[in-house]
PDB file of N, CA and C in Angstrom:
ATOM      1  N   MET E   1     -67.176 196.036 -13.929  1.00 80.00           N
ATOM      2  CA  MET E   1     -66.717 195.726 -15.267  1.00 80.00           C
ATOM      3  C   MET E   1     -66.544 197.028 -16.042  1.00 80.00           C
ATOM      4  N   LEU E   2     -65.457 197.139 -16.772  1.00 87.00           N
ATOM      5  CA  LEU E   2     -65.205 198.315 -17.586  1.00 87.00           C
ATOM      6  C   LEU E   2     -65.803 198.145 -18.973  1.00 87.00           C
ATOM      7  N   THR E   3     -66.353 199.200 -19.492  1.00 89.00           N
ATOM      8  CA  THR E   3     -66.886 199.224 -20.852  1.00 89.00           C
ATOM      9  C   THR E   3     -66.536 200.560 -21.477  1.00 89.00           C
ATOM     10  N   LEU E   4     -66.639 200.639 -22.784  1.00 91.00           N
ATOM     11  CA  LEU E   4     -66.520 201.945 -23.407  1.00 91.00           C
ATOM     12  C   LEU E   4     -67.737 202.755 -23.012  1.00 91.00           C
ATOM     13  N   ALA E   5     -67.535 204.040 -22.790  1.00 92.00           N
ATOM     14  CA  ALA E   5     -68.651 204.902 -22.435  1.00 92.00           C
ATOM     15  C   ALA E   5     -69.635 204.942 -23.619  1.00 92.00           C
ATOM     16  N   PRO E   6     -70.919 205.157 -23.325  1.00 93.00           N
ATOM     17  CA  PRO E   6     -71.913 205.222 -24.415  1.00 93.00           C
ATOM     18  C   PRO E   6     -71.498 206.229 -25.485  1.00 93.00           C
ATOM     19  N   GLY E   7     -71.591 205.798 -26.727  1.00 94.00           N
ATOM     20  CA  GLY E   7     -71.256 206.656 -27.847  1.00 94.00           C
ATOM     21  C   GLY E   7     -69.787 206.702 -28.211  1.00 94.00           C
ATOM     22  N   THR E   8     -68.943 206.033 -27.416  1.00 94.00           N
ATOM     23  CA  THR E   8     -67.513 206.008 -27.696  1.00 94.00           C
ATOM     24  C   THR E   8     -67.232 204.835 -28.621  1.00 94.00           C
ATOM     25  N   ARG E   9     -66.359 205.063 -29.607  1.00 94.00           N
ATOM     26  CA  ARG E   9     -66.041 203.979 -30.528  1.00 94.00           C
ATOM     27  C   ARG E   9     -64.542 203.982 -30.837  1.00 94.00           C
ATOM     28  N   LEU E  10     -64.035 202.815 -31.127  1.00 95.00           N
ATOM     29  CA  LEU E  10     -62.631 202.626 -31.473  1.00 95.00           C
ATOM     30  C   LEU E  10     -62.529 202.400 -32.960  1.00 95.00           C
ATOM     31  N   VAL E  11     -61.661 203.161 -33.611  1.00 94.00           N
ATOM     32  CA  VAL E  11     -61.389 203.005 -35.040  1.00 94.00           C
ATOM     33  C   VAL E  11     -59.925 202.656 -35.164  1.00 94.00           C
ATOM     34  N   THR E  12     -59.619 201.526 -35.813  1.00 92.00           N
ATOM     35  CA  THR E  12     -58.219 201.093 -35.901  1.00 92.00           C
ATOM     36  C   THR E  12     -57.750 201.072 -37.343  1.00 92.00           C
ATOM     37  N   ALA E  13     -56.438 201.174 -37.499  1.00 86.00           N
ATOM     38  CA  ALA E  13     -55.796 201.065 -38.799  1.00 86.00           C
ATOM     39  C   ALA E  13     -55.143 199.688 -38.861  1.00 86.00           C
ATOM     40  N   ALA E  14     -55.650 198.840 -39.728  1.00 81.00           N
ATOM     41  CA  ALA E  14     -55.161 197.460 -39.815  1.00 81.00           C
ATOM     42  C   ALA E  14     -53.676 197.387 -40.154  1.00 81.00           C
ATOM     43  N   ASP E  15     -53.179 198.333 -40.934  1.00 85.00           N
ATOM     44  CA  ASP E  15     -51.790 198.264 -41.378  1.00 85.00           C
ATOM     45  C   ASP E  15     -50.793 198.671 -40.295  1.00 85.00           C
ATOM     46  N   THR E  16     -51.207 199.507 -39.328  1.00 85.00           N
ATOM     47  CA  THR E  16     -50.264 199.983 -38.303  1.00 85.00           C
ATOM     48  C   THR E  16     -50.589 199.498 -36.896  1.00 85.00           C
ATOM     49  N   GLY E  17     -51.828 199.081 -36.668  1.00 83.00           N
ATOM     50  CA  GLY E  17     -52.234 198.697 -35.316  1.00 83.00           C
ATOM     51  C   GLY E  17     -52.605 199.874 -34.455  1.00 83.00           C
ATOM     52  N   ARG E  18     -52.387 201.077 -34.948  1.00 91.00           N
ATOM     53  CA  ARG E  18     -52.757 202.288 -34.205  1.00 91.00           C
ATOM     54  C   ARG E  18     -54.250 202.506 -34.347  1.00 91.00           C
ATOM     55  N   GLY E  19     -54.763 203.424 -33.537  1.00 94.00           N
ATOM     56  CA  GLY E  19     -56.187 203.679 -33.635  1.00 94.00           C
ATOM     57  C   GLY E  19     -56.566 205.021 -33.048  1.00 94.00           C
ATOM     58  N   SER E  20     -57.838 205.310 -33.155  1.00 95.00           N
ATOM     59  CA  SER E  20     -58.420 206.515 -32.565  1.00 95.00           C
ATOM     60  C   SER E  20     -59.629 206.079 -31.738  1.00 95.00           C
ATOM     61  N   LEU E  21     -59.750 206.693 -30.591  1.00 95.00           N
ATOM     62  CA  LEU E  21     -60.908 206.493 -29.733  1.00 95.00           C
ATOM     63  C   LEU E  21     -61.710 207.774 -29.815  1.00 95.00           C
ATOM     64  N   VAL E  22     -62.932 207.665 -30.307  1.00 95.00           N
ATOM     65  CA  VAL E  22     -63.785 208.831 -30.525  1.00 95.00           C
ATOM     66  C   VAL E  22     -64.933 208.775 -29.524  1.00 95.00           C
ATOM     67  N   THR E  23     -65.081 209.846 -28.723  1.00 91.00           N
ATOM     68  CA  THR E  23     -66.140 209.871 -27.719  1.00 91.00           C
ATOM     69  C   THR E  23     -67.402 210.491 -28.289  1.00 91.00           C
ATOM     70  N   ALA E  24     -68.503 210.316 -27.572  1.00 90.00           N
ATOM     71  CA  ALA E  24     -69.784 210.896 -27.984  1.00 90.00           C
ATOM     72  C   ALA E  24     -69.706 212.417 -28.048  1.00 90.00           C
ATOM     73  N   ALA E  25     -68.844 213.002 -27.226  1.00 89.00           N
ATOM     74  CA  ALA E  25     -68.680 214.463 -27.211  1.00 89.00           C
ATOM     75  C   ALA E  25     -67.819 214.960 -28.368  1.00 89.00           C
ATOM     76  N   GLY E  26     -67.242 214.026 -29.126  1.00 91.00           N
ATOM     77  CA  GLY E  26     -66.402 214.424 -30.255  1.00 91.00           C
ATOM     78  C   GLY E  26     -64.924 214.505 -29.946  1.00 91.00           C
ATOM     79  N   ASP E  27     -64.542 214.139 -28.721  1.00 91.00           N
ATOM     80  CA  ASP E  27     -63.116 214.099 -28.389  1.00 91.00           C
ATOM     81  C   ASP E  27     -62.480 212.928 -29.115  1.00 91.00           C
ATOM     82  N   VAL E  28     -61.248 213.123 -29.566  1.00 94.00           N
ATOM     83  CA  VAL E  28     -60.530 212.068 -30.284  1.00 94.00           C
ATOM     84  C   VAL E  28     -59.220 211.809 -29.577  1.00 94.00           C
ATOM     85  N   TRP E  29     -58.998 210.554 -29.231  1.00 92.00           N
ATOM     86  CA  TRP E  29     -57.748 210.111 -28.612  1.00 92.00           C
ATOM     87  C   TRP E  29     -56.998 209.284 -29.644  1.00 92.00           C
ATOM     88  N   THR E  30     -55.753 209.635 -29.895  1.00 94.00           N
ATOM     89  CA  THR E  30     -54.904 208.836 -30.774  1.00 94.00           C
ATOM     90  C   THR E  30     -54.187 207.803 -29.920  1.00 94.00           C
ATOM     91  N   LEU E  31     -54.309 206.550 -30.317  1.00 94.00           N
ATOM     92  CA  LEU E  31     -53.772 205.449 -29.507  1.00 94.00           C
ATOM     93  C   LEU E  31     -52.678 204.699 -30.250  1.00 94.00           C
ATOM     94  N   ASN E  32     -51.630 204.338 -29.517  1.00 93.00           N
ATOM     95  CA  ASN E  32     -50.628 203.456 -30.106  1.00 93.00           C
ATOM     96  C   ASN E  32     -51.168 202.035 -30.070  1.00 93.00           C
ATOM     97  N   ALA E  33     -50.424 201.116 -30.653  1.00 88.00           N
ATOM     98  CA  ALA E  33     -50.888 199.733 -30.763  1.00 88.00           C
ATOM     99  C   ALA E  33     -51.136 199.088 -29.395  1.00 88.00           C
ATOM    100  N   THR E  34     -50.333 199.438 -28.413  1.00 91.00           N
ATOM    101  CA  THR E  34     -50.513 198.885 -27.071  1.00 91.00           C
ATOM    102  C   THR E  34     -51.827 199.365 -26.465  1.00 91.00           C
ATOM    103  N   ALA E  35     -52.099 200.662 -26.561  1.00 94.00           N
ATOM    104  CA  ALA E  35     -53.352 201.197 -26.021  1.00 94.00           C
ATOM    105  C   ALA E  35     -54.555 200.637 -26.778  1.00 94.00           C
ATOM    106  N   VAL E  36     -54.420 200.413 -28.076  1.00 94.00           N
ATOM    107  CA  VAL E  36     -55.498 199.798 -28.856  1.00 94.00           C
ATOM    108  C   VAL E  36     -55.796 198.404 -28.297  1.00 94.00           C
ATOM    109  N   THR E  37     -54.763 197.645 -27.990  1.00 92.00           N
ATOM    110  CA  THR E  37     -54.955 196.304 -27.414  1.00 92.00           C
ATOM    111  C   THR E  37     -55.707 196.387 -26.093  1.00 92.00           C
ATOM    112  N   VAL E  38     -55.376 197.378 -25.262  1.00 93.00           N
ATOM    113  CA  VAL E  38     -56.067 197.557 -23.979  1.00 93.00           C
ATOM    114  C   VAL E  38     -57.543 197.865 -24.219  1.00 93.00           C
ATOM    115  N   VAL E  39     -57.818 198.801 -25.105  1.00 94.00           N
ATOM    116  CA  VAL E  39     -59.215 199.193 -25.367  1.00 94.00           C
ATOM    117  C   VAL E  39     -59.997 198.036 -25.999  1.00 94.00           C
ATOM    118  N   GLN E  40     -59.378 197.305 -26.918  1.00 92.00           N
ATOM    119  CA  GLN E  40     -60.062 196.168 -27.523  1.00 92.00           C
ATOM    120  C   GLN E  40     -60.404 195.110 -26.476  1.00 92.00           C
ATOM    121  N   ALA E  41     -59.501 194.890 -25.527  1.00 91.00           N
ATOM    122  CA  ALA E  41     -59.781 193.912 -24.482  1.00 91.00           C
ATOM    123  C   ALA E  41     -60.956 194.370 -23.628  1.00 91.00           C
ATOM    124  N   VAL E  42     -61.030 195.653 -23.349  1.00 89.00           N
ATOM    125  CA  VAL E  42     -62.170 196.190 -22.591  1.00 89.00           C
ATOM    126  C   VAL E  42     -63.454 196.002 -23.401  1.00 89.00           C
ATOM    127  N   GLU E  43     -63.382 196.286 -24.691  1.00 89.00           N
ATOM    128  CA  GLU E  43     -64.550 196.104 -25.554  1.00 89.00           C
ATOM    129  C   GLU E  43     -65.037 194.642 -25.547  1.00 89.00           C
ATOM    130  N   GLN E  44     -64.092 193.728 -25.575  1.00 88.00           N
ATOM    131  CA  GLN E  44     -64.423 192.318 -25.737  1.00 88.00           C
ATOM    132  C   GLN E  44     -64.719 191.591 -24.431  1.00 88.00           C
ATOM    133  N   ARG E  45     -64.013 191.967 -23.365  1.00 73.00           N
ATOM    134  CA  ARG E  45     -64.137 191.188 -22.126  1.00 73.00           C
ATOM    135  C   ARG E  45     -64.413 192.018 -20.888  1.00 73.00           C
ATOM    136  N   GLY E  46     -64.151 193.290 -20.958  1.00 69.00           N
ATOM    137  CA  GLY E  46     -64.566 194.166 -19.883  1.00 69.00           C
ATOM    138  C   GLY E  46     -63.655 194.397 -18.695  1.00 69.00           C
ATOM    139  N   GLY E  47     -62.353 194.282 -18.814  1.00 82.00           N
ATOM    140  CA  GLY E  47     -61.577 194.583 -17.623  1.00 82.00           C
ATOM    141  C   GLY E  47     -60.086 194.671 -17.802  1.00 82.00           C
ATOM    142  N   ALA E  48     -59.440 195.158 -16.744  1.00 90.00           N
ATOM    143  CA  ALA E  48     -58.000 195.329 -16.745  1.00 90.00           C
ATOM    144  C   ALA E  48     -57.275 193.986 -16.823  1.00 90.00           C
ATOM    145  N   ASP E  49     -57.828 192.969 -16.157  1.00 91.00           N
ATOM    146  CA  ASP E  49     -57.186 191.655 -16.212  1.00 91.00           C
ATOM    147  C   ASP E  49     -57.144 191.131 -17.645  1.00 91.00           C
ATOM    148  N   ALA E  50     -58.239 191.287 -18.358  1.00 90.00           N
ATOM    149  CA  ALA E  50     -58.290 190.843 -19.751  1.00 90.00           C
ATOM    150  C   ALA E  50     -57.306 191.630 -20.612  1.00 90.00           C
ATOM    151  N   ALA E  51     -57.200 192.924 -20.351  1.00 92.00           N
ATOM    152  CA  ALA E  51     -56.263 193.755 -21.108  1.00 92.00           C
ATOM    153  C   ALA E  51     -54.822 193.331 -20.846  1.00 92.00           C
ATOM    154  N   ALA E  52     -54.480 193.094 -19.582  1.00 95.00           N
ATOM    155  CA  ALA E  52     -53.119 192.662 -19.247  1.00 95.00           C
ATOM    156  C   ALA E  52     -52.816 191.306 -19.866  1.00 95.00           C
ATOM    157  N   THR E  53     -53.772 190.407 -19.839  1.00 94.00           N
ATOM    158  CA  THR E  53     -53.597 189.081 -20.446  1.00 94.00           C
ATOM    159  C   THR E  53     -53.366 189.206 -21.952  1.00 94.00           C
ATOM    160  N   ALA E  54     -54.130 190.084 -22.616  1.00 92.00           N
ATOM    161  CA  ALA E  54     -53.967 190.280 -24.055  1.00 92.00           C
ATOM    162  C   ALA E  54     -52.582 190.839 -24.381  1.00 92.00           C
ATOM    163  N   LEU E  55     -52.113 191.784 -23.572  1.00 94.00           N
ATOM    164  CA  LEU E  55     -50.779 192.349 -23.828  1.00 94.00           C
ATOM    165  C   LEU E  55     -49.680 191.331 -23.565  1.00 94.00           C
ATOM    166  N   LEU E  56     -49.829 190.551 -22.516  1.00 95.00           N
ATOM    167  CA  LEU E  56     -48.815 189.543 -22.239  1.00 95.00           C
ATOM    168  C   LEU E  56     -48.793 188.451 -23.306  1.00 95.00           C
ATOM    169  N   ALA E  57     -49.923 188.201 -23.946  1.00 94.00           N
ATOM    170  CA  ALA E  57     -49.943 187.254 -25.067  1.00 94.00           C
ATOM    171  C   ALA E  57     -49.154 187.826 -26.248  1.00 94.00           C
ATOM    172  N   ARG E  58     -49.246 189.141 -26.453  1.00 89.00           N
ATOM    173  CA  ARG E  58     -48.496 189.785 -27.543  1.00 89.00           C
ATOM    174  C   ARG E  58     -47.034 189.981 -27.209  1.00 89.00           C
ATOM    175  N   PHE E  59     -46.742 190.228 -25.927  1.00 92.00           N
ATOM    176  CA  PHE E  59     -45.375 190.534 -25.481  1.00 92.00           C
ATOM    177  C   PHE E  59     -45.014 189.640 -24.298  1.00 92.00           C
ATOM    178  N   PRO E  60     -44.819 188.345 -24.546  1.00 94.00           N
ATOM    179  CA  PRO E  60     -44.649 187.380 -23.442  1.00 94.00           C
ATOM    180  C   PRO E  60     -43.385 187.568 -22.605  1.00 94.00           C
ATOM    181  N   THR E  61     -42.421 188.320 -23.075  1.00 96.00           N
ATOM    182  CA  THR E  61     -41.192 188.485 -22.295  1.00 96.00           C
ATOM    183  C   THR E  61     -41.272 189.669 -21.317  1.00 96.00           C
ATOM    184  N   GLN E  62     -42.376 190.402 -21.337  1.00 95.00           N
ATOM    185  CA  GLN E  62     -42.517 191.557 -20.457  1.00 95.00           C
ATOM    186  C   GLN E  62     -42.886 191.124 -19.042  1.00 95.00           C
ATOM    187  N   ASP E  63     -42.520 191.954 -18.079  1.00 96.00           N
ATOM    188  CA  ASP E  63     -42.821 191.706 -16.675  1.00 96.00           C
ATOM    189  C   ASP E  63     -44.326 191.887 -16.447  1.00 96.00           C
ATOM    190  N   PRO E  64     -45.027 190.845 -15.984  1.00 96.00           N
ATOM    191  CA  PRO E  64     -46.476 190.947 -15.793  1.00 96.00           C
ATOM    192  C   PRO E  64     -46.902 192.099 -14.879  1.00 96.00           C
ATOM    193  N   ALA E  65     -46.124 192.364 -13.824  1.00 96.00           N
ATOM    194  CA  ALA E  65     -46.496 193.461 -12.912  1.00 96.00           C
ATOM    195  C   ALA E  65     -46.379 194.806 -13.620  1.00 96.00           C
ATOM    196  N   ALA E  66     -45.350 194.973 -14.438  1.00 96.00           N
ATOM    197  CA  ALA E  66     -45.181 196.235 -15.174  1.00 96.00           C
ATOM    198  C   ALA E  66     -46.290 196.406 -16.204  1.00 96.00           C
ATOM    199  N   VAL E  67     -46.659 195.318 -16.861  1.00 96.00           N
ATOM    200  CA  VAL E  67     -47.753 195.372 -17.834  1.00 96.00           C
ATOM    201  C   VAL E  67     -49.036 195.784 -17.143  1.00 96.00           C
ATOM    202  N   ARG E  68     -49.315 195.203 -15.994  1.00 96.00           N
ATOM    203  CA  ARG E  68     -50.550 195.531 -15.263  1.00 96.00           C
ATOM    204  C   ARG E  68     -50.542 197.002 -14.832  1.00 96.00           C
ATOM    205  N   ARG E  69     -49.397 197.498 -14.391  1.00 96.00           N
ATOM    206  CA  ARG E  69     -49.320 198.924 -14.032  1.00 96.00           C
ATOM    207  C   ARG E  69     -49.613 199.808 -15.214  1.00 96.00           C
ATOM    208  N   ASP E  70     -49.067 199.445 -16.392  1.00 95.00           N
ATOM    209  CA  ASP E  70     -49.319 200.222 -17.607  1.00 95.00           C
ATOM    210  C   ASP E  70     -50.790 200.187 -17.997  1.00 95.00           C
ATOM    211  N   VAL E  71     -51.407 199.017 -17.903  1.00 96.00           N
ATOM    212  CA  VAL E  71     -52.836 198.872 -18.212  1.00 96.00           C
ATOM    213  C   VAL E  71     -53.645 199.756 -17.261  1.00 96.00           C
ATOM    214  N   ASP E  72     -53.336 199.678 -15.974  1.00 95.00           N
ATOM    215  CA  ASP E  72     -54.068 200.482 -14.991  1.00 95.00           C
ATOM    216  C   ASP E  72     -53.917 201.985 -15.277  1.00 95.00           C
ATOM    217  N   LYS E  73     -52.740 202.379 -15.711  1.00 95.00           N
ATOM    218  CA  LYS E  73     -52.503 203.793 -16.029  1.00 95.00           C
ATOM    219  C   LYS E  73     -53.354 204.227 -17.230  1.00 95.00           C
ATOM    220  N   VAL E  74     -53.340 203.428 -18.300  1.00 94.00           N
ATOM    221  CA  VAL E  74     -54.134 203.758 -19.487  1.00 94.00           C
ATOM    222  C   VAL E  74     -55.621 203.800 -19.138  1.00 94.00           C
ATOM    223  N   LEU E  75     -56.101 202.788 -18.449  1.00 94.00           N
ATOM    224  CA  LEU E  75     -57.521 202.735 -18.114  1.00 94.00           C
ATOM    225  C   LEU E  75     -57.908 203.836 -17.132  1.00 94.00           C
ATOM    226  N   GLY E  76     -57.038 204.157 -16.198  1.00 94.00           N
ATOM    227  CA  GLY E  76     -57.313 205.242 -15.262  1.00 94.00           C
ATOM    228  C   GLY E  76     -57.464 206.576 -15.981  1.00 94.00           C
ATOM    229  N   THR E  77     -56.605 206.827 -16.954  1.00 94.00           N
ATOM    230  CA  THR E  77     -56.705 208.051 -17.734  1.00 94.00           C
ATOM    231  C   THR E  77     -58.005 208.087 -18.528  1.00 94.00           C
ATOM    232  N   LEU E  78     -58.341 206.982 -19.167  1.00 93.00           N
ATOM    233  CA  LEU E  78     -59.584 206.934 -19.959  1.00 93.00           C
ATOM    234  C   LEU E  78     -60.822 207.062 -19.071  1.00 93.00           C
ATOM    235  N   LEU E  79     -60.764 206.490 -17.870  1.00 92.00           N
ATOM    236  CA  LEU E  79     -61.871 206.632 -16.927  1.00 92.00           C
ATOM    237  C   LEU E  79     -62.032 208.092 -16.496  1.00 92.00           C
ATOM    238  N   ARG E  80     -60.941 208.727 -16.126  1.00 92.00           N
ATOM    239  CA  ARG E  80     -60.984 210.134 -15.683  1.00 92.00           C
ATOM    240  C   ARG E  80     -61.562 211.048 -16.752  1.00 92.00           C
ATOM    241  N   HIS E  81     -61.317 210.733 -17.999  1.00 90.00           N
ATOM    242  CA  HIS E  81     -61.781 211.577 -19.097  1.00 90.00           C
ATOM    243  C   HIS E  81     -63.113 211.124 -19.700  1.00 90.00           C
ATOM    244  N   GLY E  82     -63.701 210.081 -19.120  1.00 90.00           N
ATOM    245  CA  GLY E  82     -65.030 209.662 -19.524  1.00 90.00           C
ATOM    246  C   GLY E  82     -65.108 208.827 -20.788  1.00 90.00           C
ATOM    247  N   ALA E  83     -63.984 208.331 -21.294  1.00 92.00           N
ATOM    248  CA  ALA E  83     -64.005 207.484 -22.487  1.00 92.00           C
ATOM    249  C   ALA E  83     -64.339 206.041 -22.149  1.00 92.00           C
ATOM    250  N   VAL E  84     -64.068 205.654 -20.904  1.00 92.00           N
ATOM    251  CA  VAL E  84     -64.366 204.313 -20.413  1.00 92.00           C
ATOM    252  C   VAL E  84     -65.218 204.487 -19.162  1.00 92.00           C
ATOM    253  N   ALA E  85     -66.167 203.578 -18.981  1.00 89.00           N
ATOM    254  CA  ALA E  85     -67.044 203.626 -17.815  1.00 89.00           C
ATOM    255  C   ALA E  85     -66.902 202.354 -16.992  1.00 89.00           C
ATOM    256  N   ASP E  86     -67.048 202.485 -15.699  1.00 85.00           N
ATOM    257  CA  ASP E  86     -67.039 201.331 -14.793  1.00 85.00           C
ATOM    258  C   ASP E  86     -68.471 200.969 -14.478  1.00 85.00           C
ATOM    259  N   ARG E  87     -68.926 199.840 -14.998  1.00 79.00           N
ATOM    260  CA  ARG E  87     -70.329 199.427 -14.828  1.00 79.00           C
ATOM    261  C   ARG E  87     -70.428 198.129 -14.109  1.00 79.00           C
TER     262      ARG E  87
END
């Protein structure tokens, strides 16, 4: 199950849907609305499947396989940089 790494927090802007992911080390990631949806899904449910489902609910005309590839890419980057942990 994926979770935010300890000390990492998501701060969102309600008016734009964009956000910032702030790590315990003080690194700041600026996220577009799609990446915010991915991170929120991880926060709430813990995985790539949940993130892909959340995006497809927002963008139902998108190709599910392409959405899943995009989710995997975002989560892979966040995992490599320690903002998300696999627990």
